[in-house]
Coordinates of C-alpha atoms in Angstrom, one line a residue:
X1 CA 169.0 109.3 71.5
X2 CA 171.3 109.0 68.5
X3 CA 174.5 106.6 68.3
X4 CA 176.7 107.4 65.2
X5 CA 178.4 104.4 63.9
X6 CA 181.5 104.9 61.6
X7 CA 180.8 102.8 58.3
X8 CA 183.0 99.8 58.3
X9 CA 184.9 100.0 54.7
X10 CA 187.5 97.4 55.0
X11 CA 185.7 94.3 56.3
X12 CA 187.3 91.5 57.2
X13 CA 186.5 87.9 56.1
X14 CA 183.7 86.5 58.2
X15 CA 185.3 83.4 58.4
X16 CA 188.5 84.6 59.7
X17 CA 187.1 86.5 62.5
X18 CA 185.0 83.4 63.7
X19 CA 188.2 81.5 63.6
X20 CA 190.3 83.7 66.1
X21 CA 186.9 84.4 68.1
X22 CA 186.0 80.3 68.3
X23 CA 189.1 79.2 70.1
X24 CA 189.2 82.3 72.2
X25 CA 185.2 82.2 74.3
X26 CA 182.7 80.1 74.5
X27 CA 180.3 82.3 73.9
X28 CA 179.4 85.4 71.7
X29 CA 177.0 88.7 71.5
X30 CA 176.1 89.6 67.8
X31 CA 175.1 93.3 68.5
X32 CA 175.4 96.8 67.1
X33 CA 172.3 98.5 65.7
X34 CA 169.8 97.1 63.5
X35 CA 171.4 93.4 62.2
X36 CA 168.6 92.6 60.2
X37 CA 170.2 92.9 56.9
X38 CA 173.6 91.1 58.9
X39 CA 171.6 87.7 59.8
X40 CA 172.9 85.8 57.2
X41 CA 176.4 86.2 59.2
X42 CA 174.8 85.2 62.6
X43 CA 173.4 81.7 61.1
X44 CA 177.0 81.3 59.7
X45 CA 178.9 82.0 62.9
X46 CA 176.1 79.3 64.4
X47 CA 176.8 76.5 61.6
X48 CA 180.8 76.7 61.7
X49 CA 181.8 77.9 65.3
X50 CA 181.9 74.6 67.2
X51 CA 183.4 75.5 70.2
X52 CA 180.8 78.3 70.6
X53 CA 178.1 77.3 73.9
X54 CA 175.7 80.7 73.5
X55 CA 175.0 82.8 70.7
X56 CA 173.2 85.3 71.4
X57 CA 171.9 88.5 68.9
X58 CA 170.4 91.6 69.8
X59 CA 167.6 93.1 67.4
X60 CA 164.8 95.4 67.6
X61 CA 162.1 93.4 66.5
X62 CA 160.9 95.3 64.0
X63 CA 161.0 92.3 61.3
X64 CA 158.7 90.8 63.3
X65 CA 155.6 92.4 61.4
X66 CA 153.4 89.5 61.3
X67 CA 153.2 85.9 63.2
X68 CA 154.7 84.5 59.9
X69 CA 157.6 87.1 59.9
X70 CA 158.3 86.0 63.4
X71 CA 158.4 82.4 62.8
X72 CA 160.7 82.4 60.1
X73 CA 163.6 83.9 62.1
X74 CA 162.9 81.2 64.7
X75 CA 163.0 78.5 61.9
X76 CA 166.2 80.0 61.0
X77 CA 167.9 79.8 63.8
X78 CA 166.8 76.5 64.0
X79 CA 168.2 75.3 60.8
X80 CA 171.5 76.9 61.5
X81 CA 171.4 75.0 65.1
X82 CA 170.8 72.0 62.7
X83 CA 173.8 72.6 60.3
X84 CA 176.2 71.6 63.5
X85 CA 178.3 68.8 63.1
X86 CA 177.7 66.2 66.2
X87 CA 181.3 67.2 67.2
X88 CA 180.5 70.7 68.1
X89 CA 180.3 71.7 71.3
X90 CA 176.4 71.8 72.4
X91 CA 174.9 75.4 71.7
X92 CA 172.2 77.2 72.5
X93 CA 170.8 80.6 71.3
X94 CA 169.8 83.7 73.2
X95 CA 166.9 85.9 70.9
X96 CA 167.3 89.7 72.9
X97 CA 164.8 91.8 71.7
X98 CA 164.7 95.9 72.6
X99 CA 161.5 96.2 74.5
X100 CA 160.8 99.6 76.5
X101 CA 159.5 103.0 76.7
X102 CA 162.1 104.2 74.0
X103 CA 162.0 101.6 71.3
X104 CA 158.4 101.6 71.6
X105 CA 157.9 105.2 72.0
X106 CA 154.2 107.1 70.7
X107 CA 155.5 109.5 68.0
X108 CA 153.2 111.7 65.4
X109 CA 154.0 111.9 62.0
X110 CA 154.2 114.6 59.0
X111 CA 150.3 114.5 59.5
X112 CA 149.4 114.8 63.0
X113 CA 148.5 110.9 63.6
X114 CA 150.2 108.8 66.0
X115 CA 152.3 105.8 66.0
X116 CA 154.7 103.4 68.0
X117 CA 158.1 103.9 66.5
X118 CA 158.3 99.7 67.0
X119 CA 155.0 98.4 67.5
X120 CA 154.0 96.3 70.5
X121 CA 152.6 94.0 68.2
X122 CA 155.7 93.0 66.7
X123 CA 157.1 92.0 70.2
X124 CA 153.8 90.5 71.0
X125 CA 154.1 87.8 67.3
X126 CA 158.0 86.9 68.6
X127 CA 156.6 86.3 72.0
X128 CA 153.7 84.2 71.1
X129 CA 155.9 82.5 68.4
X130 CA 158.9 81.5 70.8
X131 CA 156.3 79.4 72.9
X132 CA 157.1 76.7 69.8
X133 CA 160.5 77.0 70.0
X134 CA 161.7 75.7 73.7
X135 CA 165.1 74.7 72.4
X136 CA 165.8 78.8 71.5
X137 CA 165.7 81.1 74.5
X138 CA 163.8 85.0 73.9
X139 CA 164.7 87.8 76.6
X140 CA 163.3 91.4 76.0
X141 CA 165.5 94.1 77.0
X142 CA 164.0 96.7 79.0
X143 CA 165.3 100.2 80.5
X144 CA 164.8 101.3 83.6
X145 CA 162.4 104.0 84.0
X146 CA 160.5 105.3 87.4
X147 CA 158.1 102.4 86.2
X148 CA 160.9 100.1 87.6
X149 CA 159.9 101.4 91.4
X150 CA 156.2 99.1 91.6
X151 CA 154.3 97.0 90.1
X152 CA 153.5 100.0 87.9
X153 CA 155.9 98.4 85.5
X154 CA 153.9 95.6 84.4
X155 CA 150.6 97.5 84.9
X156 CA 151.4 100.5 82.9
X157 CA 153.7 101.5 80.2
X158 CA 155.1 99.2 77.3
X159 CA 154.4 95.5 79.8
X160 CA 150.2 96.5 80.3
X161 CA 150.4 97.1 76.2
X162 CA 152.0 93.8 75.4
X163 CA 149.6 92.3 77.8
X164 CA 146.4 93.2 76.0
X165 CA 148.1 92.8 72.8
X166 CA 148.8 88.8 73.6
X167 CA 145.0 88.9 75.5
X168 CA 143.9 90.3 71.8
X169 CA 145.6 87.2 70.1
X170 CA 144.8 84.3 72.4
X171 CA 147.6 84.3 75.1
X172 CA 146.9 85.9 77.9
X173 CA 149.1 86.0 80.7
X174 CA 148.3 83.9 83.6
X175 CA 151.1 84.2 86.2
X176 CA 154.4 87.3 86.7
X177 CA 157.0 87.2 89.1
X178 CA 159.7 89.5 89.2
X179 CA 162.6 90.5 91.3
X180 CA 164.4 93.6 92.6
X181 CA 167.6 94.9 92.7
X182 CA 169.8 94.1 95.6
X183 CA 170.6 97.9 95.7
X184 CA 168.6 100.7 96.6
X185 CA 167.7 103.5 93.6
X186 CA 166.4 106.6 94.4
X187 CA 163.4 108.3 92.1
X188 CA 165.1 111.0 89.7
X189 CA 161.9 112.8 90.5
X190 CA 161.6 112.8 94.1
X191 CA 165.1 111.4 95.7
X192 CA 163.7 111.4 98.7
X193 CA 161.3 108.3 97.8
X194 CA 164.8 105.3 97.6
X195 CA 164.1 101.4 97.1
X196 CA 165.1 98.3 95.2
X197 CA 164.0 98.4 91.6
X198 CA 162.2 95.6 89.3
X199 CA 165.4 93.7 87.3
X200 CA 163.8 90.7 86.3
X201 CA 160.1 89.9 85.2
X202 CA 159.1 86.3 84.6
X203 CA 155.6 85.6 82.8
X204 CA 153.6 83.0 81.7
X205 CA 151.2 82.4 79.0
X206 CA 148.2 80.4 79.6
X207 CA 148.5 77.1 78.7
X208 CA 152.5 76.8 78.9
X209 CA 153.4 76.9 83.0
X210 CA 156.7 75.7 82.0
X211 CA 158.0 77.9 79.6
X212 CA 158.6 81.6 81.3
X213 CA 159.4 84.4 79.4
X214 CA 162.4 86.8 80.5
X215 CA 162.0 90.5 80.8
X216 CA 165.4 91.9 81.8
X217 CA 165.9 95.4 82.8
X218 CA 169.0 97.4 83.4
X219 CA 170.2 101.0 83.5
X220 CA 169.6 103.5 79.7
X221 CA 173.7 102.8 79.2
X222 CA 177.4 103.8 80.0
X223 CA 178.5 106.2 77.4
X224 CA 176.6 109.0 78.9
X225 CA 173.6 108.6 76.8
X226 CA 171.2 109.4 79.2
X227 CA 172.7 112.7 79.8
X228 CA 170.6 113.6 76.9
X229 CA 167.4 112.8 78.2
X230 CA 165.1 115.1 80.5
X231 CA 166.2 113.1 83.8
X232 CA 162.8 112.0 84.8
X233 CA 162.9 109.9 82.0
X234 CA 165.4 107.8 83.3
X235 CA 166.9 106.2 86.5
X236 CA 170.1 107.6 87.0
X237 CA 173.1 105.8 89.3
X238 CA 174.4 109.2 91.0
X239 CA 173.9 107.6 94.1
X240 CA 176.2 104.7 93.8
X241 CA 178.7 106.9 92.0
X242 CA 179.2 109.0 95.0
X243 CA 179.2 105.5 97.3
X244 CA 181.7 104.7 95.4
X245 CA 183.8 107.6 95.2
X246 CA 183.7 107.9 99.2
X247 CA 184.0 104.1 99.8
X248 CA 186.3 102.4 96.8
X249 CA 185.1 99.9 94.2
X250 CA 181.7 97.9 95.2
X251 CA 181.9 93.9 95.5
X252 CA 180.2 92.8 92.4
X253 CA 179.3 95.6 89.8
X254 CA 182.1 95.9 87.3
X255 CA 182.6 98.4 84.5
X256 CA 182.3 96.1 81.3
X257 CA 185.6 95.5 79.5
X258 CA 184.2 92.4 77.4
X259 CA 186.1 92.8 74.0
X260 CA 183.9 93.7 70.7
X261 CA 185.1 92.7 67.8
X262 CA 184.7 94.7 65.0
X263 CA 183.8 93.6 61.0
X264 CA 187.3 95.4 60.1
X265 CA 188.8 93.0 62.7
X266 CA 189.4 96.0 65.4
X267 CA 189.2 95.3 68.8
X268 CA 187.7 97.8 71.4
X269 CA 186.0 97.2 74.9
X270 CA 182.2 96.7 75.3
X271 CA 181.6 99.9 77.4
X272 CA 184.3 101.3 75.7
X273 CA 184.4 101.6 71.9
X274 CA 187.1 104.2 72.3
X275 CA 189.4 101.8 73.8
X276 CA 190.9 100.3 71.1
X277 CA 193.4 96.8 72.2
X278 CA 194.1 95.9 68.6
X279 CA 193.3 94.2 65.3
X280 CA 192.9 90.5 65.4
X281 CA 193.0 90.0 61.7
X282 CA 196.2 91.7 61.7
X283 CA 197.3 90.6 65.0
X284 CA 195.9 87.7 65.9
X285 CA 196.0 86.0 69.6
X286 CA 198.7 88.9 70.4
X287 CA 195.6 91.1 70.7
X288 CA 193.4 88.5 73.6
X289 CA 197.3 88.1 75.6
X290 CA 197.6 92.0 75.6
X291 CA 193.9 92.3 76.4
X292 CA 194.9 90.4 79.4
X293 CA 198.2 92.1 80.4
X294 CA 197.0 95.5 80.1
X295 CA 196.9 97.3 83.6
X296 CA 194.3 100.1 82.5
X297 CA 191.3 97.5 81.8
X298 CA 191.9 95.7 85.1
X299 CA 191.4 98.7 86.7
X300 CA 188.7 100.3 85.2
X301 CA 186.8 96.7 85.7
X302 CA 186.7 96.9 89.1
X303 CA 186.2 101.4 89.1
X304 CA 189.8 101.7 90.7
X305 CA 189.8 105.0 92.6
X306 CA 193.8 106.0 91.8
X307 CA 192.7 106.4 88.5
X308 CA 190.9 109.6 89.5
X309 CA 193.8 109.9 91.5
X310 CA 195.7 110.1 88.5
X311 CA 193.5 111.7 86.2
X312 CA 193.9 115.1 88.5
X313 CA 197.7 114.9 87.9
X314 CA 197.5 116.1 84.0
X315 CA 193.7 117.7 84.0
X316 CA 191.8 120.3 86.1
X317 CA 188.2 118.9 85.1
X318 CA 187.2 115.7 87.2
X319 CA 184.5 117.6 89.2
X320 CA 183.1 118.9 86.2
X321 CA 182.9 115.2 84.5
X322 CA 181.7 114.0 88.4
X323 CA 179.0 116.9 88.4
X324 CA 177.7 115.4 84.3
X325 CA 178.2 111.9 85.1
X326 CA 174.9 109.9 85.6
X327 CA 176.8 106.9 87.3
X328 CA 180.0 105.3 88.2
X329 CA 179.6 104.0 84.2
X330 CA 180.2 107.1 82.5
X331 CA 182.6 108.7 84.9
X332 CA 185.0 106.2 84.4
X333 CA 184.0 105.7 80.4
X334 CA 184.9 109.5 80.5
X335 CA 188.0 109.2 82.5
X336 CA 189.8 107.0 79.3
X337 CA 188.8 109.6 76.4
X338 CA 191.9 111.3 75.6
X339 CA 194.7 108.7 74.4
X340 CA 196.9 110.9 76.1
X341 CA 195.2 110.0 79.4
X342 CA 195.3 106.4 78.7
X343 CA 199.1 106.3 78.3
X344 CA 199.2 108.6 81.4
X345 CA 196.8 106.4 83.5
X346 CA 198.6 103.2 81.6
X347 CA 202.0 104.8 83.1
X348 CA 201.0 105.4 86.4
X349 CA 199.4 102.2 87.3
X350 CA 202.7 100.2 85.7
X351 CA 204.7 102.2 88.4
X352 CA 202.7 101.5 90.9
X353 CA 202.8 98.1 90.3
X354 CA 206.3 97.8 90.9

């Protein structure tokens, strides 16, 4: 899978953007490709945003080369905890690390030999390294695959790895719990075989009962992505897509419309980088107070059926994008391409509000 990111040119001051983001959440995501050369910014936004409760970053782990590598992010994060005044609002870190079949993919090189594109090893030093460091909280990240159906998923794949790897070092794994998803999935493979899927892994290291690590796992995205992978590769949400279409919006799932600031100070939605609301540096809190007024993100949040209603009026290809779509994500991510659509979609729901 590729992701193209435009190259920011006009960055805004750091300290600028924390300002308008510090009084607006309490808490923020630091994510967007590999941030290891962007860290210094993450221990800043730590040190100075006191009304911040989580910070949480999203890497790769492939700093993590050695145990010593891995223990100096911890102590970093640390220090930057440390550099809070004793006025600040109380704030804890969340370390997300990419862990699954896709970051740590087998791949051959120029010469024929095999290698993981980010070892297991390097997930196995931040794991065995967090164990000293209670007071910041480490999650891996993990994509659902047809692993996700059994306990294959910790007995095979990337999980049985990481488990001899720690073994290997002098941690092994004394105790994993895990839960399913509420709602059923069925296999890409075989749809006919339909059940809950593992979400959550807890495990514990021998010699620390009281300090679980998280494994979360969740669908490969919303922007379509995983239209570009063979589909046994992935879980896919056509299912619920087609409960939804026939039944309305579900009770909890929601279509993410968390804002992402940018480094040039634009504004866009999380599942929707296309969306764009504003630019806070220009703007200021006019962008958060149309964020909230705006008709077309409260209605993608909750997958609002009279958009597709709506859609139909101006274009003649909703079945094709329903046909594509992999889930209710990337229908309605699809739905809001076309600025013209937006205003269209915008227009009706203003109407119809009346």
């Amino acid at each position: 899978m590729f992701v193209w990111r435009q190259p920011i040119k006009n960055r805004a001051d750091p300290d600028q953007l924390f300002k308008h983001i510090n009084i607006t959440t309490d808490s923020v995501l630091f994510t967007g490709g590999d941030l290891d050369n962007h860290m210094g910014e993450f221990y800043r936004a730590i040190s100075q945003m006191d009304k911040i409760a989580v910070f949480a970053i999203l890497l790769n782990g492939s700093f993590a080369k050695t145990l010593k590598e891995a223990e100096s992010r911890f102590l970093a994060i640390r220090e930057a905890l440390k550099k809070r005044a004793g006025n600040f609002q109380p704030a804890k870190v969340i370390l997300q690390i990419s862990f699954d079949e896709y970051h740590q993919e087998i791949v051959s090189d120029a010469q024929g030999g095999l290698k993981e594109r980010i070892p297991v090893t390097n997930i196995a030093n931040l794991v065995a390294t967090s164990l000293n460091y209670p007071d910041i909280q480490l999650v891996l990240l993990h994509k659902q695959n047809r692993l996700n159906f059994s306990e294959n998923l910790v007995k095979a794949g990337v999980f049985s790895r990481l488990v001899k790897t720690l073994t290997t070092m002098g941690y092994p794994i004394t105790g994993i719990d895990w839960q399913t998803s509420p709602r059923t999935k069925a296999d890409p493979v075989n749809p006919r075989h339909k059940g809950g899927v593992i979400r959550d892994v807890l495990f514990n290291l021998q010699g620390y009962p009281n300090q679980p690590i998280h494994m979360m796992s969740s669908t490969i995205d919303a922007y379509g992505r995983a239209a570009l992978l063979d589909p046994s590769e992935y879980i896919n949400e056509r299912e619920y897509l087609e409960t939804i279409l026939e039944n309305g919006p579900p009770d909890n799932e929601q279509f993410d419309i968390d804002p992402m600031v940018w480094y040039d100070g634009s504004v866009t939605l999380f599942s929707a980088s296309h969306l764009w609301v504003g630019n806070i540096v220009e703007e200021g809190e006019l962008v958060f107070s149309r964020y909230k007024k705006d008709p077309l993100l409260h209605a993608l949040r909750v997958f609002d059926k009279r958009l597709l209603g709506y859609y139909c009026e101006v274009a003649n290809d909703l079945e094709s994008l329903v046909k594509q779509a992999s889930g209710p994500h990337y229908l309605f991510h699809q739905l809001t391409q076309s600025a013209s659509m937006r205003l269209h979609l915008t227009k009706r729901l203003v109407e119809n509000s009346k």
